[in-house]
Structures are given as structure tokens and as C-alpha cells.
Amino acid sequence: MEILDPGSPMALAEQVSEAFVAWTGRGAEAVVRAPGRVNLIGEHVDYNGGPVLPLALPHATYAAARRRDDGVLHLRSDDPAAEDWSGAVTDLAPGAVDGWASYAAGMVWALAQDGLTLPGGLDVHLTSTVPTGAGLSSSAALLCAVGVAVTECLGLSLDDALRDRLVAAGVRAESEMAGAPTGGMDQTVSMHARRGALLLVDFADGSRTPVPSALEAAGLALLVVDTRVSHALTDGGYAARRDATAEAARLLGVPHLAAATTDAVETLADEEVRRLARHVVTESARVHETVAALDAEDWSGLGRLLDASHASLRDDYRVSCEELDVTCATALAHGALGARMTGGGFGGSAVVLLGREHLPGVAAALETAYAERGWRAPHLLLAEPSAGAGHC
Ligand code: GLA
């Protein structure tokens, strides 16, 4: 089975620059990239004030941009499903833009709210190798690519403080302009990831710690399996869990649910809320155990933590689905050390930890398992920890 190629960053930067010239007749001022992400562990924990452990994918969104002087924002993507969009910068507002452009234009709007405004307007051409709707943060990659392009056009240096402003603007754009509530993990890792490392982000205090990955040296790989079951954060299941867990924190008298103890959680009267809260608290503990397992190079222990995370998301948080459960079970039956759903859930992708020698066998078994059930073949990609957003 084919593995989705992230493409060469240099070739993709050249491709988007050339497309920009063909479109506008002028050279770009900024050519930038921002990666998608896969979360190794710490799911549905960011908006509950706990730790997460994602990594940036080599698959990224590339943007070429140049300022205009007529106050108009022009957006073009070479995704055939995305129509060109244009409108006055001053007309950008929540509710004014639909579809994919609500993310890209939303970022321009959110940055303007933060004082990073381009009153003369902007042309932006985009291309991406991040699969969409796969739970791999194609939206965060798009937001961050547009954000970095804007700051490059403004001549700003992309230091940590500016990266943090782009994260905040990305969260605001996604929530307020695209109507997709998000906890901040995706934008944080897209902006701050380091090549060769996972990124431990603790939403209790905002701290970020790169965690070097020895997986490759140990002959292991992280295989991402896109079930191709559509995942959309705008569907309501995400928001409902967010509200319920915020309510649980209020009932327990803690600032964020991740700060609650397992004993306290078991006192919650409502069974549904108790199960959601149990996931958040146990998942937060698993993130710290995962960092310890990575440090100790305890690969079977790491695999067991991924499995436990999946069971908790399936049984307590209830955001898995049959395709994700079959994917994890099939991978485990064919030599994987651990497997779990990743991202928001309700479809999207699973992440599988396995020895590289098991890749062909697991890929073939997945193909068969999907075909037997009449499902479209999954898409596969390899999660090699990549650098965060920047210019090309
Ligand atoms: C989506 C959100 C993130 C996070 C995950 C679940 O990807 O955008 O902020 O909440 O779901 O862990």
C-alpha cells in the first residue's frame, strides 16, 4: 500500500512561488510553510488544562504571498475543492466568510484584531500536503501558514513571542471565524515544533518542552492511518464534551478538570460526566508516563500507554468509531506495539507504534480489513517529527 509522500519542502516552495507568479504576474514577498500534526498522546486534554504530546508532521501547507495596495485580500489554493476567494480586508468579520476561506481570511482578521494589520490587502496562494478532514490539523497548518506569511510581509522577525501571538490568533480565527472550537494544541505544535522531537505542552501553565524522539534510532516508526471517515469539529460532539468537562471542573471546584484527582472524579453523580472526567484525568497521567517511557526507551510500555489511551477515548470519552477501533485492533494483531485514535475523533486518523519491519504486514492487513468491510482503503503516512512553521 502506498504511503502519502510529504513532498520535498524545496520543491513545494518553488511550486507555490511559481503558481503565485503565474496567478499575479509578480514575485512573492513571502514563501512559508506550516506543518500538520499528529498527537502521540494527551487527547481532549488541552481545553481541560492538561498536558499533550504532539509532533509536527513532514506534511505541511505552503503559502506564497505579497502585499497589495487596494485593501483587498485574494486567496487561492491549488486544492480543486477550494474556490478562489476575495474581499475587502475591512469587511472581514465573524460570519462574513464561509468554507475554507473562513480559516485563511479568519487568520488575517484575527491578526488585525491583534494589531498585525495589512491595510493594503494581500494576495496569498496556498498548496498543501496535509490530508484534509483526517484529524491531522490541516486547518492549523493553513492558519499558521497564512499567519507566518502576513508577518513576513510585515517584515517582522519570527521569534517565540511572535509565534505565541500567531498561536493565539489561530485559535481565535478557528473558533470565531470558522466556528470550530479548538483547544490550542494544533496551532501550538504547528508554530513551535522542533525537528526530531515531540512537543510536550502543558496547558496548566503554558510551558513547552521538546522531547527528543529516539524511535527512529530504535528501528521504530509511527504510522498514521487516515480512516477517511470524515471528521469535522463543527459537528457538535466536540463542543458538547468541552461544555460537559468544563461543568465537571466547576462541580469539583478545580480551575481545570486536569487538576482534579481520580478519587474526586469518582464522586461525580452523573455517570456520563463521570466517565468524561475519568478520561481527562487518566489521560493526563498517561502523558507524563509516556514521557518517562520515551526517556527510558521502554517501547512495550509506550505501546501499552497508547492502547490504554485508545480504550479510554473509546469507552469513557466516546469519541472513537468502528473504523478507528478496527484499525487499532488490526495493527495490534499484526505486530504493532500500540495503537490509538488521534485528534478530535469521530473518524479521522489512528497512530500506530511499530517496528519498521512490521510496516508492510500491518499495511496489508489494514487493506484487507477495510476491503472486507466494504470501506475505502485507508491512507497511510509516516509521522517523522518535523520542524514548526517558518519561511522556506
Ligand atoms: C482537535 C482540537 C485540539 C484538541 C484535539 C483533541 O484537534 O483542535 O485542540 O482538543 O481535537 O485532543
Short mmCIF file of C-alpha atoms and ligand atoms in Angstrom, two decimals:
data_model
loop_
_atom_site.label_atom_id
_atom_site.label_comp_id
_atom_site.label_asym_id
_atom_site.label_seq_id
_atom_site.Cartn_x
_atom_site.Cartn_y
_atom_site.Cartn_z
CA MET A 1 0.00 0.00 0.00
CA GLU A 2 1.17 3.46 -0.82
CA ILE A 3 2.47 5.85 1.85
CA LEU A 4 1.43 9.52 1.37
CA ASP A 5 4.54 11.46 0.42
CA PRO A 6 5.05 14.77 2.24
CA GLY A 7 6.94 16.06 -0.82
CA SER A 8 10.22 17.94 -0.81
CA PRO A 9 9.91 21.29 1.04
CA MET A 10 12.18 22.95 -1.54
CA ALA A 11 10.19 21.64 -4.49
CA LEU A 12 6.88 22.61 -2.88
CA ALA A 13 8.14 26.10 -2.04
CA GLU A 14 9.22 26.51 -5.65
CA GLN A 15 5.90 25.16 -6.89
CA VAL A 16 3.85 27.61 -4.82
CA SER A 17 6.16 30.52 -5.79
CA GLU A 18 5.76 29.72 -9.48
CA ALA A 19 2.00 29.35 -9.12
CA PHE A 20 1.96 32.75 -7.41
CA VAL A 21 3.81 34.41 -10.31
CA ALA A 22 1.53 32.71 -12.86
CA TRP A 23 -1.51 33.99 -10.92
CA THR A 24 -0.50 37.58 -10.09
CA GLY A 25 2.27 38.31 -12.60
CA ARG A 26 4.56 39.34 -9.71
CA GLY A 27 7.02 37.57 -7.44
CA ALA A 28 6.03 36.66 -3.86
CA GLU A 29 7.42 38.63 -0.89
CA ALA A 30 6.96 35.69 1.47
CA VAL A 31 7.19 31.94 0.86
CA VAL A 32 6.48 29.98 4.03
CA ARG A 33 5.40 26.60 5.36
CA ALA A 34 3.46 25.36 8.39
CA PRO A 35 3.09 21.67 9.29
CA GLY A 36 0.13 19.48 10.20
CA ARG A 37 0.46 17.43 13.37
CA VAL A 38 -0.28 14.09 14.92
CA ASN A 39 -0.85 13.81 18.64
CA LEU A 40 1.02 10.89 20.21
CA ILE A 41 -0.98 11.09 23.45
CA GLY A 42 -2.98 13.56 25.56
CA GLU A 43 -6.29 13.67 23.73
CA HIS A 44 -9.11 16.06 24.65
CA VAL A 45 -6.90 17.35 27.41
CA ASP A 46 -5.71 20.73 26.07
CA TYR A 47 -9.00 22.53 26.73
CA ASN A 48 -9.06 20.89 30.17
CA GLY A 49 -5.76 22.45 31.23
CA GLY A 50 -3.62 19.32 30.99
CA PRO A 51 -0.54 18.06 29.11
CA VAL A 52 -0.39 16.92 25.45
CA LEU A 53 2.43 15.33 23.44
CA PRO A 54 2.04 16.02 19.71
CA LEU A 55 4.64 16.19 16.94
CA ALA A 56 4.71 18.13 13.69
CA LEU A 57 4.33 16.09 10.51
CA PRO A 58 6.57 16.49 7.47
CA HIS A 59 3.28 17.14 5.62
CA ALA A 60 2.71 20.88 5.51
CA THR A 61 0.86 23.81 3.97
CA TYR A 62 2.93 26.17 1.83
CA ALA A 63 1.96 29.79 1.18
CA ALA A 64 3.32 32.43 -1.20
CA ALA A 65 2.15 35.96 -0.51
CA ARG A 66 2.61 39.59 -1.46
CA ARG A 67 1.06 42.83 -0.24
CA ARG A 68 -1.40 44.78 -2.39
CA ASP A 69 -2.35 48.43 -2.15
CA ASP A 70 -6.10 48.38 -2.84
CA GLY A 71 -7.27 46.93 0.51
CA VAL A 72 -8.35 43.59 -0.97
CA LEU A 73 -7.47 40.10 0.27
CA HIS A 74 -7.20 37.50 -2.53
CA LEU A 75 -6.95 33.82 -1.63
CA ARG A 76 -6.21 30.95 -3.94
CA SER A 77 -5.50 27.31 -3.23
CA ASP A 78 -4.49 24.64 -5.69
CA ASP A 79 -6.87 22.24 -3.94
CA PRO A 80 -9.51 21.78 -6.66
CA ALA A 81 -12.24 21.72 -3.98
CA ALA A 82 -11.30 25.24 -2.77
CA GLU A 83 -12.64 28.13 -4.84
CA ASP A 84 -10.77 31.43 -5.09
CA TRP A 85 -11.95 33.99 -2.57
CA SER A 86 -11.56 37.76 -2.42
CA GLY A 87 -12.94 40.55 -0.27
CA ALA A 88 -12.04 43.84 1.38
CA VAL A 89 -9.82 43.48 4.46
CA THR A 90 -12.06 45.94 6.31
CA ASP A 91 -15.14 43.74 5.67
CA LEU A 92 -13.65 40.67 7.38
CA ALA A 93 -15.76 39.71 10.38
CA PRO A 94 -17.13 36.57 12.02
CA GLY A 95 -19.94 35.20 9.87
CA ALA A 96 -18.79 37.07 6.74
CA VAL A 97 -16.76 34.25 5.16
CA ASP A 98 -17.63 30.57 4.59
CA GLY A 99 -15.78 27.32 3.91
CA TRP A 100 -12.01 27.01 3.58
CA ALA A 101 -11.59 30.78 3.17
CA SER A 102 -13.03 31.34 6.66
CA TYR A 103 -9.78 29.87 8.02
CA ALA A 104 -7.37 31.81 5.80
CA ALA A 105 -9.32 35.08 5.86
CA GLY A 106 -10.10 34.41 9.54
CA MET A 107 -6.39 34.44 10.31
CA VAL A 108 -5.94 37.80 8.54
CA TRP A 109 -8.89 39.10 10.58
CA ALA A 110 -7.61 37.69 13.89
CA LEU A 111 -4.13 39.14 13.32
CA ALA A 112 -5.66 42.54 12.55
CA GLN A 113 -7.55 42.33 15.88
CA ASP A 114 -4.12 41.87 17.47
CA GLY A 115 -2.66 44.90 15.69
CA LEU A 116 -0.86 42.97 12.95
CA THR A 117 -2.79 44.50 10.10
CA LEU A 118 -2.12 44.78 6.38
CA PRO A 119 -4.47 47.60 5.39
CA GLY A 120 -3.35 47.48 1.75
CA GLY A 121 -4.51 43.88 1.35
CA LEU A 122 -2.71 40.72 0.32
CA ASP A 123 -2.51 38.03 -2.36
CA VAL A 124 -1.99 34.52 -0.92
CA HIS A 125 -1.52 31.32 -2.90
CA LEU A 126 -1.61 28.05 -0.97
CA THR A 127 -0.74 24.43 -1.56
CA SER A 128 -0.78 21.61 1.00
CA THR A 129 0.28 18.01 1.51
CA VAL A 130 -1.66 17.68 4.80
CA PRO A 131 -4.71 15.45 4.21
CA THR A 132 -7.91 17.36 4.98
CA GLY A 133 -10.60 16.07 7.36
CA ALA A 134 -8.18 13.43 8.65
CA GLY A 135 -7.67 14.80 12.18
CA LEU A 136 -4.14 15.88 11.24
CA SER A 137 -4.67 19.63 11.65
CA SER A 138 -4.83 20.71 8.05
CA SER A 139 -6.73 23.73 9.39
CA ALA A 140 -3.99 24.69 11.87
CA ALA A 141 -1.41 24.29 9.07
CA LEU A 142 -3.46 26.62 6.86
CA LEU A 143 -3.95 29.21 9.63
CA CYS A 144 -0.30 29.17 10.63
CA ALA A 145 0.95 29.36 7.02
CA VAL A 146 -1.21 32.44 6.41
CA GLY A 147 -0.12 33.92 9.74
CA VAL A 148 3.58 33.49 9.04
CA ALA A 149 3.09 34.89 5.51
CA VAL A 150 1.46 38.02 6.95
CA THR A 151 4.27 38.56 9.48
CA GLU A 152 6.91 38.06 6.75
CA CYS A 153 5.18 40.64 4.57
CA LEU A 154 5.22 43.00 7.57
CA GLY A 155 8.98 42.40 7.88
CA LEU A 156 8.72 41.03 11.45
CA SER A 157 11.18 38.54 12.87
CA LEU A 158 9.53 35.27 13.84
CA ASP A 159 10.68 34.98 17.46
CA ASP A 160 8.96 32.97 20.20
CA ALA A 161 6.77 35.88 21.28
CA LEU A 162 5.50 36.39 17.73
CA ARG A 163 4.93 32.64 17.38
CA ASP A 164 2.75 32.82 20.51
CA ARG A 165 0.74 35.67 19.01
CA LEU A 166 0.19 33.58 15.88
CA VAL A 167 -0.97 30.63 18.02
CA ALA A 168 -3.50 32.88 19.82
CA ALA A 169 -4.70 34.40 16.53
CA GLY A 170 -5.05 30.92 15.02
CA VAL A 171 -7.20 29.71 17.92
CA ARG A 172 -9.34 32.85 17.64
CA ALA A 173 -9.72 32.54 13.87
CA GLU A 174 -10.68 28.88 14.08
CA SER A 175 -13.20 29.41 16.89
CA GLU A 176 -14.73 32.74 15.91
CA MET A 177 -14.44 32.83 12.11
CA ALA A 178 -14.62 29.13 11.17
CA GLY A 179 -16.95 28.12 14.03
CA ALA A 180 -14.69 25.21 15.05
CA PRO A 181 -13.85 25.36 18.77
CA THR A 182 -10.26 24.25 19.34
CA GLY A 183 -8.10 23.88 22.42
CA GLY A 184 -4.82 25.30 21.08
CA MET A 185 -2.69 22.15 20.80
CA ASP A 186 -2.70 22.10 16.99
CA GLN A 187 -1.64 25.71 16.47
CA THR A 188 0.97 25.44 19.25
CA VAL A 189 2.74 22.45 17.73
CA SER A 190 2.49 23.82 14.19
CA MET A 191 4.23 27.03 15.34
CA HIS A 192 6.66 25.69 17.95
CA ALA A 193 7.69 22.12 16.98
CA ARG A 194 11.37 21.20 16.66
CA ARG A 195 12.70 18.73 14.14
CA GLY A 196 13.39 15.30 15.67
CA ALA A 197 11.34 15.96 18.80
CA LEU A 198 7.84 15.67 20.17
CA LEU A 199 6.50 18.73 21.95
CA LEU A 200 5.21 18.40 25.50
CA VAL A 201 2.78 21.28 26.00
CA ASP A 202 1.28 21.70 29.45
CA PHE A 203 -1.89 23.76 29.25
CA ALA A 204 -1.85 24.12 33.05
CA ASP A 205 0.95 26.70 32.79
CA GLY A 206 1.54 27.12 29.04
CA SER A 207 5.00 25.52 29.25
CA ARG A 208 6.52 23.79 26.21
CA THR A 209 9.26 21.17 26.39
CA PRO A 210 10.75 19.43 23.34
CA VAL A 211 11.05 15.68 23.97
CA PRO A 212 13.67 14.18 21.64
CA SER A 213 12.46 11.08 19.83
CA ALA A 214 14.70 8.01 19.79
CA LEU A 215 12.06 6.00 17.94
CA GLU A 216 13.82 6.03 14.58
CA ALA A 217 17.17 5.04 16.06
CA ALA A 218 15.41 2.12 17.78
CA GLY A 219 14.05 0.90 14.43
CA LEU A 220 10.51 2.03 15.26
CA ALA A 221 8.03 4.10 13.29
CA LEU A 222 4.81 5.99 13.93
CA LEU A 223 2.38 5.02 11.21
CA VAL A 224 -0.62 7.30 10.77
CA VAL A 225 -3.71 5.62 9.37
CA ASP A 226 -6.29 8.01 7.92
CA THR A 227 -9.56 6.06 8.05
CA ARG A 228 -11.04 8.53 5.53
CA VAL A 229 -14.13 8.75 7.68
CA SER A 230 -14.82 12.43 7.66
CA HIS A 231 -14.04 14.28 10.82
CA ALA A 232 -15.43 17.76 11.45
CA LEU A 233 -15.01 19.73 14.66
CA THR A 234 -18.02 21.82 13.68
CA ASP A 235 -20.36 18.84 14.18
CA GLY A 236 -21.15 19.44 17.86
CA GLY A 237 -19.71 16.33 19.57
CA TYR A 238 -16.51 18.21 20.40
CA ALA A 239 -18.30 21.28 21.77
CA ALA A 240 -20.66 19.12 23.84
CA ARG A 241 -17.73 17.37 25.54
CA ARG A 242 -15.98 20.65 26.10
CA ASP A 243 -19.03 22.06 27.86
CA ALA A 244 -19.57 18.90 29.93
CA THR A 245 -15.95 18.75 31.11
CA ALA A 246 -15.95 22.48 31.98
CA GLU A 247 -19.08 21.80 34.05
CA ALA A 248 -17.34 18.86 35.77
CA ALA A 249 -14.43 21.13 36.72
CA ARG A 250 -16.91 23.64 38.15
CA LEU A 251 -18.65 20.92 40.18
CA LEU A 252 -15.31 19.70 41.55
CA GLY A 253 -14.12 23.22 42.35
CA VAL A 254 -10.91 22.98 40.29
CA PRO A 255 -9.72 25.62 37.80
CA HIS A 256 -9.40 22.96 35.04
CA LEU A 257 -10.53 19.38 35.03
CA ALA A 258 -6.99 18.01 34.52
CA ALA A 259 -6.20 19.33 38.03
CA ALA A 260 -8.80 17.02 39.63
CA THR A 261 -7.80 13.78 41.37
CA THR A 262 -9.07 10.37 40.24
CA ASP A 263 -10.81 9.96 43.60
CA ALA A 264 -12.62 13.28 43.25
CA VAL A 265 -13.77 12.37 39.74
CA GLU A 266 -15.41 9.18 41.02
CA THR A 267 -17.62 11.28 43.31
CA LEU A 268 -19.35 12.96 40.35
CA ALA A 269 -23.01 11.93 40.46
CA ASP A 270 -23.81 11.93 36.74
CA GLU A 271 -22.43 8.78 35.11
CA GLU A 272 -21.89 10.37 31.70
CA VAL A 273 -19.97 13.32 33.17
CA ARG A 274 -18.01 10.99 35.47
CA ARG A 275 -16.79 8.95 32.51
CA LEU A 276 -15.73 12.03 30.55
CA ALA A 277 -13.88 13.36 33.59
CA ARG A 278 -12.24 9.99 34.23
CA HIS A 279 -10.78 10.08 30.72
CA VAL A 280 -9.35 13.57 31.17
CA VAL A 281 -7.67 12.77 34.48
CA THR A 282 -6.30 9.35 33.50
CA GLU A 283 -5.15 10.64 30.08
CA SER A 284 -3.23 13.49 31.72
CA ALA A 285 -1.37 10.94 33.88
CA ARG A 286 -0.66 8.81 30.79
CA VAL A 287 1.06 11.76 29.08
CA HIS A 288 3.60 12.03 31.90
CA GLU A 289 4.05 8.24 31.89
CA THR A 290 4.63 8.39 28.13
CA VAL A 291 7.39 10.99 28.54
CA ALA A 292 9.01 8.67 31.12
CA ALA A 293 8.65 5.64 28.80
CA LEU A 294 10.26 7.57 25.93
CA ASP A 295 13.07 8.64 28.20
CA ALA A 296 13.64 5.05 29.42
CA GLU A 297 13.26 3.70 25.85
CA ASP A 298 10.61 1.35 27.24
CA TRP A 299 8.90 0.66 23.93
CA SER A 300 6.46 -2.00 25.07
CA GLY A 301 5.43 0.25 27.98
CA LEU A 302 4.88 3.05 25.48
CA GLY A 303 2.71 0.76 23.36
CA ARG A 304 0.58 -0.16 26.39
CA LEU A 305 0.02 3.53 27.18
CA LEU A 306 -1.22 4.15 23.63
CA ASP A 307 -3.60 1.19 23.93
CA ALA A 308 -4.89 2.43 27.29
CA SER A 309 -5.47 5.88 25.79
CA HIS A 310 -7.50 4.37 22.97
CA ALA A 311 -9.63 2.32 25.36
CA SER A 312 -10.31 5.41 27.46
CA LEU A 313 -11.27 7.51 24.41
CA ARG A 314 -13.49 4.69 23.15
CA ASP A 315 -15.19 3.68 26.41
CA ASP A 316 -15.13 6.78 28.63
CA TYR A 317 -14.84 9.78 26.29
CA ARG A 318 -16.71 8.01 23.47
CA VAL A 319 -15.14 9.78 20.50
CA SER A 320 -13.91 6.69 18.64
CA CYS A 321 -15.78 4.87 15.86
CA GLU A 322 -15.79 1.41 14.32
CA GLU A 323 -13.19 2.27 11.68
CA LEU A 324 -10.75 3.54 14.32
CA ASP A 325 -11.34 0.54 16.59
CA VAL A 326 -10.82 -1.93 13.72
CA THR A 327 -7.67 -0.06 12.65
CA CYS A 328 -6.10 -0.30 16.11
CA ALA A 329 -7.10 -3.95 16.64
CA THR A 330 -5.81 -4.95 13.19
CA ALA A 331 -2.47 -3.20 13.70
CA LEU A 332 -2.02 -4.83 17.12
CA ALA A 333 -2.85 -8.26 15.71
CA HIS A 334 -0.09 -7.82 13.10
CA GLY A 335 2.84 -6.87 15.28
CA ALA A 336 2.24 -3.24 16.34
CA LEU A 337 3.37 -2.33 19.87
CA GLY A 338 0.46 0.07 20.45
CA ALA A 339 -2.23 1.98 18.60
CA ARG A 340 -4.77 4.69 19.35
CA MET A 341 -7.09 7.12 17.69
CA THR A 342 -5.58 10.59 17.46
CA GLY A 343 -7.04 14.09 17.18
CA GLY A 344 -10.65 15.05 17.83
CA GLY A 345 -12.07 11.62 16.91
CA PHE A 346 -15.41 10.66 15.32
CA GLY A 347 -13.35 9.40 12.37
CA GLY A 348 -10.04 10.85 11.27
CA SER A 349 -6.81 9.02 11.99
CA ALA A 350 -5.14 6.47 14.24
CA VAL A 351 -1.47 6.48 15.22
CA VAL A 352 0.33 3.13 15.38
CA LEU A 353 3.70 2.43 17.05
CA LEU A 354 5.50 -0.43 15.35
CA GLY A 355 8.88 -1.86 14.37
CA ARG A 356 9.71 -0.83 10.82
CA GLU A 357 9.84 -4.50 9.81
CA HIS A 358 6.11 -4.73 10.55
CA LEU A 359 5.12 -1.87 8.22
CA PRO A 360 4.36 -4.00 5.13
CA GLY A 361 2.44 -6.60 7.15
CA VAL A 362 0.33 -4.04 9.02
CA ALA A 363 -0.36 -2.10 5.80
CA ALA A 364 -1.51 -5.26 4.01
CA ALA A 365 -3.65 -6.36 6.96
CA LEU A 366 -5.34 -2.95 7.10
CA GLU A 367 -6.04 -3.04 3.38
CA THR A 368 -7.69 -6.45 3.76
CA ALA A 369 -9.65 -5.47 6.88
CA TYR A 370 -11.04 -2.37 5.17
CA ALA A 371 -11.85 -4.19 1.90
CA GLU A 372 -13.67 -6.99 3.78
CA ARG A 373 -15.96 -4.41 5.36
CA GLY A 374 -16.56 -2.54 2.11
CA TRP A 375 -14.68 0.55 3.35
CA ARG A 376 -12.48 2.72 1.15
CA ALA A 377 -8.80 1.83 1.56
CA PRO A 378 -7.16 3.90 4.32
CA HIS A 379 -4.44 6.44 3.57
CA LEU A 380 -1.13 5.86 5.31
CA LEU A 381 1.62 8.26 6.24
CA LEU A 382 4.73 8.21 8.37
CA ALA A 383 4.99 10.68 11.23
CA GLU A 384 8.63 11.79 11.30
CA PRO A 385 8.95 14.63 13.85
CA SER A 386 9.41 17.80 11.79
CA ALA A 387 10.11 21.49 12.34
CA GLY A 388 7.44 24.06 13.14
CA ALA A 389 6.33 26.85 10.81
CA GLY A 390 8.78 29.22 9.17
CA HIS A 391 9.90 30.69 5.91
CA CYS A 392 11.12 28.38 3.17
C1 GLA B 1 -8.82 18.91 18.00
C2 GLA B 1 -8.63 20.28 18.63
C3 GLA B 1 -7.48 20.23 19.63
C4 GLA B 1 -7.67 19.09 20.64
C5 GLA B 1 -7.98 17.78 19.91
C6 GLA B 1 -8.33 16.68 20.85
O1 GLA B 1 -7.71 18.59 17.23
O2 GLA B 1 -8.36 21.26 17.66
O3 GLA B 1 -7.37 21.47 20.29
O4 GLA B 1 -8.67 19.42 21.56
O5 GLA B 1 -9.06 17.94 18.99
O6 GLA B 1 -7.24 16.35 21.65
#
